[in-house]
mmCIF file with all atom_site columns, C-alpha atoms in Angstrom:
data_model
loop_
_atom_site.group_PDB
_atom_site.id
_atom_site.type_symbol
_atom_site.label_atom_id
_atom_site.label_alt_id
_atom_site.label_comp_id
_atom_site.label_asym_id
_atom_site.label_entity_id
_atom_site.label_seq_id
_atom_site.pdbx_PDB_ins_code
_atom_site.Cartn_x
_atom_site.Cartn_y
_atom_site.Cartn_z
_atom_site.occupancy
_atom_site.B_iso_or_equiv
_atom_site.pdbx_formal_charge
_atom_site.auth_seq_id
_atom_site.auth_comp_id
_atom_site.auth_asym_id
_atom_site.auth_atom_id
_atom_site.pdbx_PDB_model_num
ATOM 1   C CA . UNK A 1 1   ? 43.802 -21.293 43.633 1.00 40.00 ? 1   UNK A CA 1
ATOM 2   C CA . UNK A 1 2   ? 40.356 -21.946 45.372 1.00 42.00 ? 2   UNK A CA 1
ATOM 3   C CA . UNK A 1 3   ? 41.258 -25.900 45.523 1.00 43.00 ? 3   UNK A CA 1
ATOM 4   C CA . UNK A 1 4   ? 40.706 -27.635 48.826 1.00 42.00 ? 4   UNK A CA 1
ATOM 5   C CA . UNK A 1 5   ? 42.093 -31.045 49.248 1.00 42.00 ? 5   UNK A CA 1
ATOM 6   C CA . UNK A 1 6   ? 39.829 -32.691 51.842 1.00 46.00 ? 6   UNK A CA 1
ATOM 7   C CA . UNK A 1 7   ? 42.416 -35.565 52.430 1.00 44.00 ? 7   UNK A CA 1
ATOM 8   C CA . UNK A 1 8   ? 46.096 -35.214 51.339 1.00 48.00 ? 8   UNK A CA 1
ATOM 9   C CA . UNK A 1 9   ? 49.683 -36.615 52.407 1.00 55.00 ? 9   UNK A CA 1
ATOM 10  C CA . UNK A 1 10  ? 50.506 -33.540 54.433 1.00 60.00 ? 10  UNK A CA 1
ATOM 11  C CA . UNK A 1 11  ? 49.192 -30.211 54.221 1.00 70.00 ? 11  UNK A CA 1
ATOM 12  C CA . UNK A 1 12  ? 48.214 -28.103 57.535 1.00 77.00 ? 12  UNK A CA 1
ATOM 13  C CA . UNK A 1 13  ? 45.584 -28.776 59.645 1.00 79.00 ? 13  UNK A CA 1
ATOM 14  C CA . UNK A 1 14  ? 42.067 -27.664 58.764 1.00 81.00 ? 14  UNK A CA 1
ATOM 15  C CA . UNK A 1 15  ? 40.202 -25.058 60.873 1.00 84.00 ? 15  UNK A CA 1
ATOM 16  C CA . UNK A 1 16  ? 40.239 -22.172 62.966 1.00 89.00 ? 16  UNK A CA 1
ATOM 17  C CA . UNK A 1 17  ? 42.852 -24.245 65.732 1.00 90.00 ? 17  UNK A CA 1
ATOM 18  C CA . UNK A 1 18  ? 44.710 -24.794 62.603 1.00 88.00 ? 18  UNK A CA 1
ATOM 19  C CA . UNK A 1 19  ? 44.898 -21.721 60.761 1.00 92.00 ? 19  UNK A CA 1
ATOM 20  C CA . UNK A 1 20  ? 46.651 -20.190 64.189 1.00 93.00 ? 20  UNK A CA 1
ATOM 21  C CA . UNK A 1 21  ? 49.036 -23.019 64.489 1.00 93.00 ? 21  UNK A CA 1
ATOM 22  C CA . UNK A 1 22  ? 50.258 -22.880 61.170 1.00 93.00 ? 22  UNK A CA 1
ATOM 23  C CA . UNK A 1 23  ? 50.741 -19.052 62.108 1.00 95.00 ? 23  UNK A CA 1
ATOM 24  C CA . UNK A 1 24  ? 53.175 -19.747 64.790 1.00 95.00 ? 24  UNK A CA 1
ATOM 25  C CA . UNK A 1 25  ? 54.855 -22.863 63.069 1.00 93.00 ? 25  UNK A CA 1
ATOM 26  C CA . UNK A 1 26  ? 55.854 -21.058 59.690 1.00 95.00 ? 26  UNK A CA 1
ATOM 27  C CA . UNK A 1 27  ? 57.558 -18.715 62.042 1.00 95.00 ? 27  UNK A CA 1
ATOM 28  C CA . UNK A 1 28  ? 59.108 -20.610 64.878 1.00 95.00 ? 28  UNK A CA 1
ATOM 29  C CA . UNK A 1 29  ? 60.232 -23.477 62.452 1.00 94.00 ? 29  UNK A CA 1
ATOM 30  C CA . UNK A 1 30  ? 59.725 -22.260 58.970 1.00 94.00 ? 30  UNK A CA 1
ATOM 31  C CA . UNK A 1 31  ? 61.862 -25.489 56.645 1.00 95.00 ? 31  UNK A CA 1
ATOM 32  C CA . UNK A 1 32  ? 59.884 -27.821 58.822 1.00 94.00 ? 32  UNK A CA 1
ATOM 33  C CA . UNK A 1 33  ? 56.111 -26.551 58.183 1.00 94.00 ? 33  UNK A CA 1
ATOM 34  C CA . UNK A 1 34  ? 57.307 -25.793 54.781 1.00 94.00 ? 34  UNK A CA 1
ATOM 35  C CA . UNK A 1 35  ? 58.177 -29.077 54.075 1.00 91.00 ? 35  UNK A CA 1
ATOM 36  C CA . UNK A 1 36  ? 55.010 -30.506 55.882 1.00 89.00 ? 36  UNK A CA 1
ATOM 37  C CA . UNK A 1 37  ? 52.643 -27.829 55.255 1.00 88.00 ? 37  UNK A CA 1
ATOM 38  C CA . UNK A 1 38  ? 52.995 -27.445 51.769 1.00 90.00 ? 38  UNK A CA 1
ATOM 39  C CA . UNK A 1 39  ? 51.515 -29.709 49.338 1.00 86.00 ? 39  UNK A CA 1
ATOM 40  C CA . UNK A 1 40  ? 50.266 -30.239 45.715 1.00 85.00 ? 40  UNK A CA 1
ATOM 41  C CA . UNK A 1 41  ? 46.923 -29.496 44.687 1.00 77.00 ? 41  UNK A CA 1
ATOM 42  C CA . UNK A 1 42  ? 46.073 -28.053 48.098 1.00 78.00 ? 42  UNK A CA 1
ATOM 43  C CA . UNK A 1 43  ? 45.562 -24.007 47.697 1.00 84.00 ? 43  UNK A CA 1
ATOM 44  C CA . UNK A 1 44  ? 42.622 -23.277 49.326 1.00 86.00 ? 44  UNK A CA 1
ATOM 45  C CA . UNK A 1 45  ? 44.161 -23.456 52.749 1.00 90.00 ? 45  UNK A CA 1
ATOM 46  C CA . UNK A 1 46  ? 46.882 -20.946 51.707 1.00 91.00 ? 46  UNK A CA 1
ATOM 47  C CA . UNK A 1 47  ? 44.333 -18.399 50.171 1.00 92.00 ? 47  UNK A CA 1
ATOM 48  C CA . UNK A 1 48  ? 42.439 -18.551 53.951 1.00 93.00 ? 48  UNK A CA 1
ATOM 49  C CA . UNK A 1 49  ? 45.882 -18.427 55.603 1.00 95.00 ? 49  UNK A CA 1
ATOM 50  C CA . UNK A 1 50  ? 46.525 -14.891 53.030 1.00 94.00 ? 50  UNK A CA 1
ATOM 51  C CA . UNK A 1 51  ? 43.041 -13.283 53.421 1.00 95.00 ? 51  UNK A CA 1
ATOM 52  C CA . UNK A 1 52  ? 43.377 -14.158 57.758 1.00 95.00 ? 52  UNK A CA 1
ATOM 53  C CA . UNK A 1 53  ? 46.697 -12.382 57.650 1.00 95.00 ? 53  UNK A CA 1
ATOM 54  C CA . UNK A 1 54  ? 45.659 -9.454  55.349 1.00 94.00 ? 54  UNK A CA 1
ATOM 55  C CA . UNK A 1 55  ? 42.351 -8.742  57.465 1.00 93.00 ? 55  UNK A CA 1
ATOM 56  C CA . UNK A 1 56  ? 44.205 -9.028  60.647 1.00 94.00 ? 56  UNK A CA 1
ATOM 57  C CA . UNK A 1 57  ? 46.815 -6.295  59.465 1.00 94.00 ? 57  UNK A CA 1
ATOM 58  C CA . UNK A 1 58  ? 43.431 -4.093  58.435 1.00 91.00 ? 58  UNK A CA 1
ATOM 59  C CA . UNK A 1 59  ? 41.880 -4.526  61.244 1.00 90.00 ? 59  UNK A CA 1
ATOM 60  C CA . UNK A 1 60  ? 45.344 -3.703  63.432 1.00 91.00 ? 60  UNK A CA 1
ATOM 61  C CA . UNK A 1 61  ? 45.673 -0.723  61.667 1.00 89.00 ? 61  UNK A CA 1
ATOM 62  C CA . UNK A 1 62  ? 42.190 0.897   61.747 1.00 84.00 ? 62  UNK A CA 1
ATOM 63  C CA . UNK A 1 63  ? 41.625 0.072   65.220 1.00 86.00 ? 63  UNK A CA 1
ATOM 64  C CA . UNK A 1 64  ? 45.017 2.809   65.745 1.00 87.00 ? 64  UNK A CA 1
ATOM 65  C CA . UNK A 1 65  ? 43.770 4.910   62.926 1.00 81.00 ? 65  UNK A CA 1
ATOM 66  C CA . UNK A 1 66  ? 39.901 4.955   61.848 1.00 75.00 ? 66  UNK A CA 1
ATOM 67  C CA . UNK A 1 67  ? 41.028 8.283   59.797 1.00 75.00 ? 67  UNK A CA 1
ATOM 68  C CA . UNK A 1 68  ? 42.329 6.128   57.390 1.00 73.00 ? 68  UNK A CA 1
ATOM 69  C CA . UNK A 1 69  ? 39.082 4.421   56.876 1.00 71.00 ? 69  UNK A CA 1
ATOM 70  C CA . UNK A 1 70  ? 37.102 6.154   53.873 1.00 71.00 ? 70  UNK A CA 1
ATOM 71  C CA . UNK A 1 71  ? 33.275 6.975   55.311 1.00 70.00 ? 71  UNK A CA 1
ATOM 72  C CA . UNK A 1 72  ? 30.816 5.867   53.101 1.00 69.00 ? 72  UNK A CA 1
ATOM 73  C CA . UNK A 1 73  ? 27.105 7.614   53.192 1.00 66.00 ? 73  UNK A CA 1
ATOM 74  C CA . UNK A 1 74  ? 28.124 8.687   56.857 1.00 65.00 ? 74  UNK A CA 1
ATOM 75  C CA . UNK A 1 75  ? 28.470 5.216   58.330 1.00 71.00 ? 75  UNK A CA 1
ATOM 76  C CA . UNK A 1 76  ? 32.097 4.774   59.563 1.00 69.00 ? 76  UNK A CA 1
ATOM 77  C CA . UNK A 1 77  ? 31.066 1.013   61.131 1.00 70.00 ? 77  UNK A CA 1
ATOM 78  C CA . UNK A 1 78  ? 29.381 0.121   57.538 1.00 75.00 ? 78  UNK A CA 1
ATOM 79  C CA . UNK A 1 79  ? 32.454 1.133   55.579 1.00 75.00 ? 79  UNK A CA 1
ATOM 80  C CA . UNK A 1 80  ? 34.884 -0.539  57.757 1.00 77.00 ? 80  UNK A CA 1
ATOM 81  C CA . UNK A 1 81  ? 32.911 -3.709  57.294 1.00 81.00 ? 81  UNK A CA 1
ATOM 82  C CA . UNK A 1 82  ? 33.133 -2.760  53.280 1.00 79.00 ? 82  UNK A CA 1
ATOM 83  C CA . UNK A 1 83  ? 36.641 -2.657  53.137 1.00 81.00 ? 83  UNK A CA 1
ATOM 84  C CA . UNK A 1 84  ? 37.575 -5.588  54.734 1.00 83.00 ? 84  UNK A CA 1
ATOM 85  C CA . UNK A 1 85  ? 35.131 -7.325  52.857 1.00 87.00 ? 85  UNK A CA 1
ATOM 86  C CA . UNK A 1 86  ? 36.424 -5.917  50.008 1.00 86.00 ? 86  UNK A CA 1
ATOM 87  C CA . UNK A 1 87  ? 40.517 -6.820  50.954 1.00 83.00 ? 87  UNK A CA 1
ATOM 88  C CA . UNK A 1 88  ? 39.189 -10.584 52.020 1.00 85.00 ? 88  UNK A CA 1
ATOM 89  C CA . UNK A 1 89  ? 36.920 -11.203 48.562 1.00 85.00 ? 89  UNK A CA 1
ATOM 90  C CA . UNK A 1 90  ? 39.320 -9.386  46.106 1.00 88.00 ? 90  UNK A CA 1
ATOM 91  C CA . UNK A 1 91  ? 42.265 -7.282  47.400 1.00 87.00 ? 91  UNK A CA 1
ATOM 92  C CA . UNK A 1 92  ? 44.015 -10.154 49.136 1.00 90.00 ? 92  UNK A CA 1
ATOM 93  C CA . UNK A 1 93  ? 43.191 -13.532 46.255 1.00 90.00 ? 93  UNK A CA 1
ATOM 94  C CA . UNK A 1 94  ? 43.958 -10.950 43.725 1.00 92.00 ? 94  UNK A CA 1
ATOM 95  C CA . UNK A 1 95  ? 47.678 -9.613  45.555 1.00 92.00 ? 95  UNK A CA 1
ATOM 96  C CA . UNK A 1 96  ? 48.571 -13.470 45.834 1.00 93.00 ? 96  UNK A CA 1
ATOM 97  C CA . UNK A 1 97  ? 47.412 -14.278 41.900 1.00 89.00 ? 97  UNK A CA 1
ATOM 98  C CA . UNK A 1 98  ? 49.329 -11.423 40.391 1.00 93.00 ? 98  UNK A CA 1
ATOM 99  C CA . UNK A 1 99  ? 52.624 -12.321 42.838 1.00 94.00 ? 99  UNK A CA 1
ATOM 100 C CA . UNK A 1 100 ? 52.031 -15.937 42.141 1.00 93.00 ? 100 UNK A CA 1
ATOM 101 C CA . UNK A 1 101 ? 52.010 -15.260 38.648 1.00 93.00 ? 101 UNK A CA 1
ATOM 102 C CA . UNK A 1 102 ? 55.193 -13.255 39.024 1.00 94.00 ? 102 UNK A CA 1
ATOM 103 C CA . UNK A 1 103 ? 57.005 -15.409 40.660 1.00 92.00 ? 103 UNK A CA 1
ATOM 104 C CA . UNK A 1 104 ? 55.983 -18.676 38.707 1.00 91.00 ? 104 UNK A CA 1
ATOM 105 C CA . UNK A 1 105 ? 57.425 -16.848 35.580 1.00 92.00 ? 105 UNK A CA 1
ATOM 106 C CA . UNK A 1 106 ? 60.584 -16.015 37.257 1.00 92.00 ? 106 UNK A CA 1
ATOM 107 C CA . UNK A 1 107 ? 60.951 -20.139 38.667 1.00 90.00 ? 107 UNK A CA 1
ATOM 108 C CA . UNK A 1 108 ? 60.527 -21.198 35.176 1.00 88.00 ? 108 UNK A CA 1
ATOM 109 C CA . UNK A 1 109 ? 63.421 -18.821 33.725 1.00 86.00 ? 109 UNK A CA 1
ATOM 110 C CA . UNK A 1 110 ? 65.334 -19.582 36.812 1.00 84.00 ? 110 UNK A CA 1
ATOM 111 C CA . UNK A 1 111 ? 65.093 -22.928 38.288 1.00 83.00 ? 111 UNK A CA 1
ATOM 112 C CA . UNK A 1 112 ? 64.543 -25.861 35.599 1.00 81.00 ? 112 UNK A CA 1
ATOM 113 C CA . UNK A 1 113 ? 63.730 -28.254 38.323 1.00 80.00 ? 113 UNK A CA 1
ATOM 114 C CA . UNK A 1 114 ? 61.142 -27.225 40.599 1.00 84.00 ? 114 UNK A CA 1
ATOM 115 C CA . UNK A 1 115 ? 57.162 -27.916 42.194 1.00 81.00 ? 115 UNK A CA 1
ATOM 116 C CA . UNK A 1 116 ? 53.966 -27.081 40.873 1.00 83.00 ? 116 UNK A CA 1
ATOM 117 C CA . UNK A 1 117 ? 52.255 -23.162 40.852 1.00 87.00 ? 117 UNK A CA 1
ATOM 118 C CA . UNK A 1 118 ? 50.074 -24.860 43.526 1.00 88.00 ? 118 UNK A CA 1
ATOM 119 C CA . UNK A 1 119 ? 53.388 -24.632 46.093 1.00 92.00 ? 119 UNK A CA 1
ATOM 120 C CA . UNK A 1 120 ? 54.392 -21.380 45.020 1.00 92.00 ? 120 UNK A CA 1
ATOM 121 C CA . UNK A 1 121 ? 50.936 -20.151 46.212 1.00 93.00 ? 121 UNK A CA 1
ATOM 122 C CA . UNK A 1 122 ? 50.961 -21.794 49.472 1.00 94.00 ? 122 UNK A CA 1
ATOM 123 C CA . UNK A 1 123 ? 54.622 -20.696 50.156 1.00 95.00 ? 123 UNK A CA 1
ATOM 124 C CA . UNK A 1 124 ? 53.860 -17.004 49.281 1.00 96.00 ? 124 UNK A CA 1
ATOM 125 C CA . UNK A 1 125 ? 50.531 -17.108 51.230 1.00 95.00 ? 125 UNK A CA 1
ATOM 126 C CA . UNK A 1 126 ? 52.285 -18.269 54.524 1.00 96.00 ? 126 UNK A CA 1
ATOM 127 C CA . UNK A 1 127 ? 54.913 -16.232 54.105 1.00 97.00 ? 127 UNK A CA 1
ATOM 128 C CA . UNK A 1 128 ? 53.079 -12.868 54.854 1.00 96.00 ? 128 UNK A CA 1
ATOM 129 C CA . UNK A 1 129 ? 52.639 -14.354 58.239 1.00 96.00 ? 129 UNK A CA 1
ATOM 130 C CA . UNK A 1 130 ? 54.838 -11.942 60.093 1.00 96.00 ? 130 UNK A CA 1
ATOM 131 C CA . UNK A 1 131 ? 52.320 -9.144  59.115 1.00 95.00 ? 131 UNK A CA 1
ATOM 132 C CA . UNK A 1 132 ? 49.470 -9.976  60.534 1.00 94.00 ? 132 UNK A CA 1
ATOM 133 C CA . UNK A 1 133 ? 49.918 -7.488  63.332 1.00 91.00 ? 133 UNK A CA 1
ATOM 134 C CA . UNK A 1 134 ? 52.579 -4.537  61.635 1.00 91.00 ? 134 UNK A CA 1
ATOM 135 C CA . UNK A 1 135 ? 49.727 -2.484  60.767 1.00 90.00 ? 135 UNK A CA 1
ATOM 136 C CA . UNK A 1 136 ? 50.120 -0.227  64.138 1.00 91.00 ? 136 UNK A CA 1
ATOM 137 C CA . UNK A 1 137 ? 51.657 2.595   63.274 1.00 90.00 ? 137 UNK A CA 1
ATOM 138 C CA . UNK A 1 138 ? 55.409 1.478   64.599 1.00 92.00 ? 138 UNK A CA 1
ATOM 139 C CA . UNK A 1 139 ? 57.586 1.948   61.345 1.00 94.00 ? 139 UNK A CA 1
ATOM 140 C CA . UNK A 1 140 ? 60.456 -0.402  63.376 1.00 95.00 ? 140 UNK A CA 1
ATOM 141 C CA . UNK A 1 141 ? 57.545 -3.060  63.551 1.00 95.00 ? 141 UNK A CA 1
ATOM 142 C CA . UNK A 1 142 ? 56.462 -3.072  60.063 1.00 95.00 ? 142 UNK A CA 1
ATOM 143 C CA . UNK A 1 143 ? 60.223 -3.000  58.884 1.00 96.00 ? 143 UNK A CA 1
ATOM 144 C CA . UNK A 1 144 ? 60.760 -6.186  61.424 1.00 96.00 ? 144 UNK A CA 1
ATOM 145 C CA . UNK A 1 145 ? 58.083 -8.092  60.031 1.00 96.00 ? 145 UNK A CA 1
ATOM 146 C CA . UNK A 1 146 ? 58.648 -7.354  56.565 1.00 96.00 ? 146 UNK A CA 1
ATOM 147 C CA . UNK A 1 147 ? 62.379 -8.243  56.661 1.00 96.00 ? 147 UNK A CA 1
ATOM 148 C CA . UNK A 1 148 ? 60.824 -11.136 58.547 1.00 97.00 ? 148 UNK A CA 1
ATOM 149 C CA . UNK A 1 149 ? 58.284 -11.874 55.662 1.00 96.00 ? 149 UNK A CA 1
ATOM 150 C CA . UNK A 1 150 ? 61.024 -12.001 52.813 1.00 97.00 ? 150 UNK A CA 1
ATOM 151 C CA . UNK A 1 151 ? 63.075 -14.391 55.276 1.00 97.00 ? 151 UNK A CA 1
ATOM 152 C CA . UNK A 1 152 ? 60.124 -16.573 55.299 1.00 97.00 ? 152 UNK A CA 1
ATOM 153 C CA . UNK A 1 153 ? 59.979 -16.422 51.828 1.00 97.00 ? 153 UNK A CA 1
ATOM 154 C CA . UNK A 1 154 ? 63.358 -17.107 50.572 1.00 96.00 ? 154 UNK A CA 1
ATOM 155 C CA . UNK A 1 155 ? 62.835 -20.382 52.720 1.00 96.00 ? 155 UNK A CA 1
ATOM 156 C CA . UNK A 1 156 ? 59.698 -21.735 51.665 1.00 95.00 ? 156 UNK A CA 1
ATOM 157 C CA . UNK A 1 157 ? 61.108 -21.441 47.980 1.00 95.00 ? 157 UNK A CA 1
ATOM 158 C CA . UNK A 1 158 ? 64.436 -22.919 48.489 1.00 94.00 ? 158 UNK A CA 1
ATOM 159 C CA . UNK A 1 159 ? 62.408 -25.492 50.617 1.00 94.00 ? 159 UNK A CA 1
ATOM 160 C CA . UNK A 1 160 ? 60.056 -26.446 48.011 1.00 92.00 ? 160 UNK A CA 1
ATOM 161 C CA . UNK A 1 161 ? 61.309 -26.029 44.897 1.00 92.00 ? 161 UNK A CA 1
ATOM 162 C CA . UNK A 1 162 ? 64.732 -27.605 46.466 1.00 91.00 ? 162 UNK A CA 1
ATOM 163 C CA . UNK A 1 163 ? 67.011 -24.993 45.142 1.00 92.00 ? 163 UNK A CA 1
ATOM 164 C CA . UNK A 1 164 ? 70.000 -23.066 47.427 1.00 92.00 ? 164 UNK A CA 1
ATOM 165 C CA . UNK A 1 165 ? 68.901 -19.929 49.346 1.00 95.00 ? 165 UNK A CA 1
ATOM 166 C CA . UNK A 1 166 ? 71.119 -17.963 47.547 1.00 94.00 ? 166 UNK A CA 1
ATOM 167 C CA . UNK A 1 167 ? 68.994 -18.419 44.466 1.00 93.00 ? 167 UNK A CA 1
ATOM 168 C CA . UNK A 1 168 ? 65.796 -18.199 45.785 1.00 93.00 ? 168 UNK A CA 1
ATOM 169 C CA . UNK A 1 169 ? 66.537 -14.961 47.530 1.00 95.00 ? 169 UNK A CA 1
ATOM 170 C CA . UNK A 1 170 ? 67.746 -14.138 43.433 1.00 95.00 ? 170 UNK A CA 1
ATOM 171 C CA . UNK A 1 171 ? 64.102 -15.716 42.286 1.00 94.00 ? 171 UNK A CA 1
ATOM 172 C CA . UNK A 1 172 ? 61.934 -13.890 45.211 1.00 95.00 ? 172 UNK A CA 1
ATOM 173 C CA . UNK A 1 173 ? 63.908 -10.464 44.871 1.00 95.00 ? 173 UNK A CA 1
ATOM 174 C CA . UNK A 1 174 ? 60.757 -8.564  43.154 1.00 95.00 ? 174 UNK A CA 1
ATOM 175 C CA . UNK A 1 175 ? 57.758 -11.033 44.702 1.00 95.00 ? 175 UNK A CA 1
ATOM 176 C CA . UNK A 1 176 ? 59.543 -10.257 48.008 1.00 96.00 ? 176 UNK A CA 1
ATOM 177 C CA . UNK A 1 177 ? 59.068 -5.935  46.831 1.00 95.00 ? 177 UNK A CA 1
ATOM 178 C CA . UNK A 1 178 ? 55.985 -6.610  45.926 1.00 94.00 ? 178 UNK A CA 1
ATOM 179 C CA . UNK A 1 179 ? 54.248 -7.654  48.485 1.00 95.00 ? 179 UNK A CA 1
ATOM 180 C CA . UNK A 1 180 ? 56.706 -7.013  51.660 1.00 96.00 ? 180 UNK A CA 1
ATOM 181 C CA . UNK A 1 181 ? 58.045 -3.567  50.215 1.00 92.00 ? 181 UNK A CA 1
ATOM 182 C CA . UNK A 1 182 ? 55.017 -2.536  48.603 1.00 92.00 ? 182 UNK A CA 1
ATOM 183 C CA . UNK A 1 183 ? 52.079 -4.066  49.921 1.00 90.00 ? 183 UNK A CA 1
ATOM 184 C CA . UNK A 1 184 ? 52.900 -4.425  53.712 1.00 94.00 ? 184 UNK A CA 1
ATOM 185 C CA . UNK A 1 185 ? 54.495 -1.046  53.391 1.00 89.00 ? 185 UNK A CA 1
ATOM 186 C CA . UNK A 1 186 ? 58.219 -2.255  54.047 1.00 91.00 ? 186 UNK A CA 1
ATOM 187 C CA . UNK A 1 187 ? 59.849 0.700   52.292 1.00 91.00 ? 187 UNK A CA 1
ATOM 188 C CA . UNK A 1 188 ? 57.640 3.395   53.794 1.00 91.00 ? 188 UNK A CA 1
ATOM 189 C CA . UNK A 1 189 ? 59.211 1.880   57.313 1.00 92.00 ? 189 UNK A CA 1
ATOM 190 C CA . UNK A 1 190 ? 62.749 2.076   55.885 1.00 92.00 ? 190 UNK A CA 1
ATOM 191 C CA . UNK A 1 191 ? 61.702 5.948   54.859 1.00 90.00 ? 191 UNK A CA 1
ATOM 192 C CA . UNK A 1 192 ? 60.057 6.850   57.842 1.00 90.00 ? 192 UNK A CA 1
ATOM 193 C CA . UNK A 1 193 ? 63.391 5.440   60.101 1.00 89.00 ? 193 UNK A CA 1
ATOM 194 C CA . UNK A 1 194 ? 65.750 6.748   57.745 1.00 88.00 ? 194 UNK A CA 1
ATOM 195 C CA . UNK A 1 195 ? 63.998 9.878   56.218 1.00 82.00 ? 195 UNK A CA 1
ATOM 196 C CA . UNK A 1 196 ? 65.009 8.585   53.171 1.00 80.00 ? 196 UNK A CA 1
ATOM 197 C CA . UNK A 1 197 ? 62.499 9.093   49.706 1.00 80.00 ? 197 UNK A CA 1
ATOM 198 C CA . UNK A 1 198 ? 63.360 5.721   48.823 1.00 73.00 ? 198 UNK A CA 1
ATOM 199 C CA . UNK A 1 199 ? 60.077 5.719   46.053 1.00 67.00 ? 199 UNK A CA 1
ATOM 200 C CA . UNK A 1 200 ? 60.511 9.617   45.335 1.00 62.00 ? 200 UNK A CA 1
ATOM 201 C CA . UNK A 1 201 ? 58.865 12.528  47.442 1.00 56.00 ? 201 UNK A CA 1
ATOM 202 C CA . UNK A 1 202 ? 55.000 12.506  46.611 1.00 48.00 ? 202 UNK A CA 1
ATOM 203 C CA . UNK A 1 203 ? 55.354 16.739  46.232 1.00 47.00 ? 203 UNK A CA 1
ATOM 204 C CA . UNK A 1 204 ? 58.674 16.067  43.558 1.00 44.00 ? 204 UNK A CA 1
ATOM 205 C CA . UNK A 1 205 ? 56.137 14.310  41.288 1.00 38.00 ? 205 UNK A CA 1
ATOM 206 C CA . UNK A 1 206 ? 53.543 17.240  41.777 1.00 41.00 ? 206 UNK A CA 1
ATOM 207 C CA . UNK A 1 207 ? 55.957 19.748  41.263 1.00 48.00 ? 207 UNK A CA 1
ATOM 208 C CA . UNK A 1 208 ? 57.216 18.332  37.958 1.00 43.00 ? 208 UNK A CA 1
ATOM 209 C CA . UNK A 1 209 ? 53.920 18.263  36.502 1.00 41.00 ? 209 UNK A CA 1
ATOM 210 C CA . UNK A 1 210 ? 52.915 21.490  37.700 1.00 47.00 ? 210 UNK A CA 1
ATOM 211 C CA . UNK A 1 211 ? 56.280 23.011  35.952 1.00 47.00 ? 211 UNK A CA 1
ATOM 212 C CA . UNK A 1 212 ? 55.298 20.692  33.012 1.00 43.00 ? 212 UNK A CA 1
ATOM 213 C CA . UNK A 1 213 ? 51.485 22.026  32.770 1.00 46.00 ? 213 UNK A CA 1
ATOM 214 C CA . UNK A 1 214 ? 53.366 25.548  32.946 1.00 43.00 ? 214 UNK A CA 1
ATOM 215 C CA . UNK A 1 215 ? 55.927 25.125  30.449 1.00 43.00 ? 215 UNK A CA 1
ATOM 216 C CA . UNK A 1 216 ? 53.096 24.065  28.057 1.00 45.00 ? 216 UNK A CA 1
ATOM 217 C CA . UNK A 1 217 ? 51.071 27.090  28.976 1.00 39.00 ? 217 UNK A CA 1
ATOM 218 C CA . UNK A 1 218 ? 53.500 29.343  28.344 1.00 40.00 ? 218 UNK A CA 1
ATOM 219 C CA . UNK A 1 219 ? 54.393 27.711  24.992 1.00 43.00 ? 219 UNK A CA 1
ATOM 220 C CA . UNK A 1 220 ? 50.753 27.886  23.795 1.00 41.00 ? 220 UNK A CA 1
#
C-alpha cells in the first residue's frame, strides 16, 4: 500500500498542486481521472490522497466543534495535534486496508475478470473525496457528500475493473457502508434529517442491558 511509482504510464500528478487537482478531477470528471489516474503498482499516491481527505474532514469538524476533541493533560492545542496525527499515521491507512481488504474479497467472488488490489486501493482512496469538507455540522452536507462518495465509488470500480455499474454498485454495497455510512457518518445524516434510528437508539441498547443485569439480579 505504501508503494510509490516514481515514473509510471499514467497515474496523477505528484505534489501538493497535484494532490488538489486530482481532488477536483475525480469529482468534476470521475471515468476520465479514473481511467488516467489509476494505475498498477502505484498506491502511495492514493494513501496521501486518503490521509489529505481524512485530516481535512478532522480538521473541518473541530474547528466547528473543539468539544469533540478529547483534552489530554490540559492541552487542548497538543491533543488536537495528537489526533490528527493519530487519524493520518493509523486511523486513515488502517480504514483503507481493512475496506480494501473487503472489497478485494468481494471482486474475487464477484467479478472473475478484473485489476490488481493496487487499483482497488487507489479507487477507494479517491473516492472519499467528496468528504473532505462534510465534517461541519450540516447533516444535509454530510448526506450530499456521502451519497456523492458511493457515486464516486461505484464508478471508479466499474471503471477499473471494467465491469457494468449495476454490478459494481452490487460489489461496493458494504465498502460503500463502511466507509461512507459508517465512517463519514452518512447514516447519522440520514437519522438526523429523518429522525429515523436507522443503527438503533444508543439508550434502547442501555436499557436492554440494564433490564438484563436486573433480571439476573433478581434471579440470583
Amino acid at each position: 500500500m505504501t508503494q510509490w511509482v516514481e515514473s509510471t504510464e499514467g497515474g496523477r500528478e505528484r505534489g501538493p498542486v497535484g494532490l488538489l487537482r486530482a481532488w477536483v478531477a475525480v469529482q468534476i470528471a470521475p471515468r476520465r481521472f479514473f481511467e488516467r489516474g489509476v494505475v498498477p503498482g502505484d498506491q502511495a499516491p492514493g494513501l496521501v490522497f486518503a490521509v489529505a481527505v481524512a485530516l481535512c474532514h478532522l480538521a473541518v469538524r473541530f474547528a466547528f466543534d473543539p468539544g469533540q476533541v478529547p483534552t489530554i493533560a490540559g492541552r487542548p492545542t497538543a491533543s488536537i495535534v495528537f489526533v490528527l496525527l493519530v487519524a493520518a499515521l493509523i486511523g486513515a491507512p488502517l480504514a483503507l486496508h481493512l475496506t480494501a481488504a473487503v472489497q478485494t474479497l468481494l471482486l474475487v467472488a464477484l467479478v472473475p475478470e478484473r485489476a490488481g488490489i493496487g487499483q482497488t486501493v487507489q479507487v477507494i482512496a479517491y473516492a472519499t473525496a467528496p468528504c473532505a469538507l462534510s465534517g461541519a455540522p450540516i447533516p444535509a452536507l454530510r448526506l450530499l457528500a456521502a451519497v456523492y462518495g458511493v457515486v464516486l465509488l461505484v464508478v471508479g470500480m466499474a471503471v477499473v475493473h471494467d465491469v457494468s455499474l449495476p454490478r459494481s454498485a452490487l460489489v461496493t454495497a458494504l465498502p460503500a457502508l463502511l466507509v461512507f455510512g459508517v465512517g463519514y457518518q452518512g447514516v447519522g445524516a440520514v437519522e438526523a434529517l429523518t429522525g429515523l434510528d436507522l443503527l438503533g437508539p444508543p439508550e434502547a441498547v442501555a436499557n436492554a442491558t440494564d433490564a438484563s443485569d436486573t433480571t439476573n439480579v433478581t434471579r440470583a
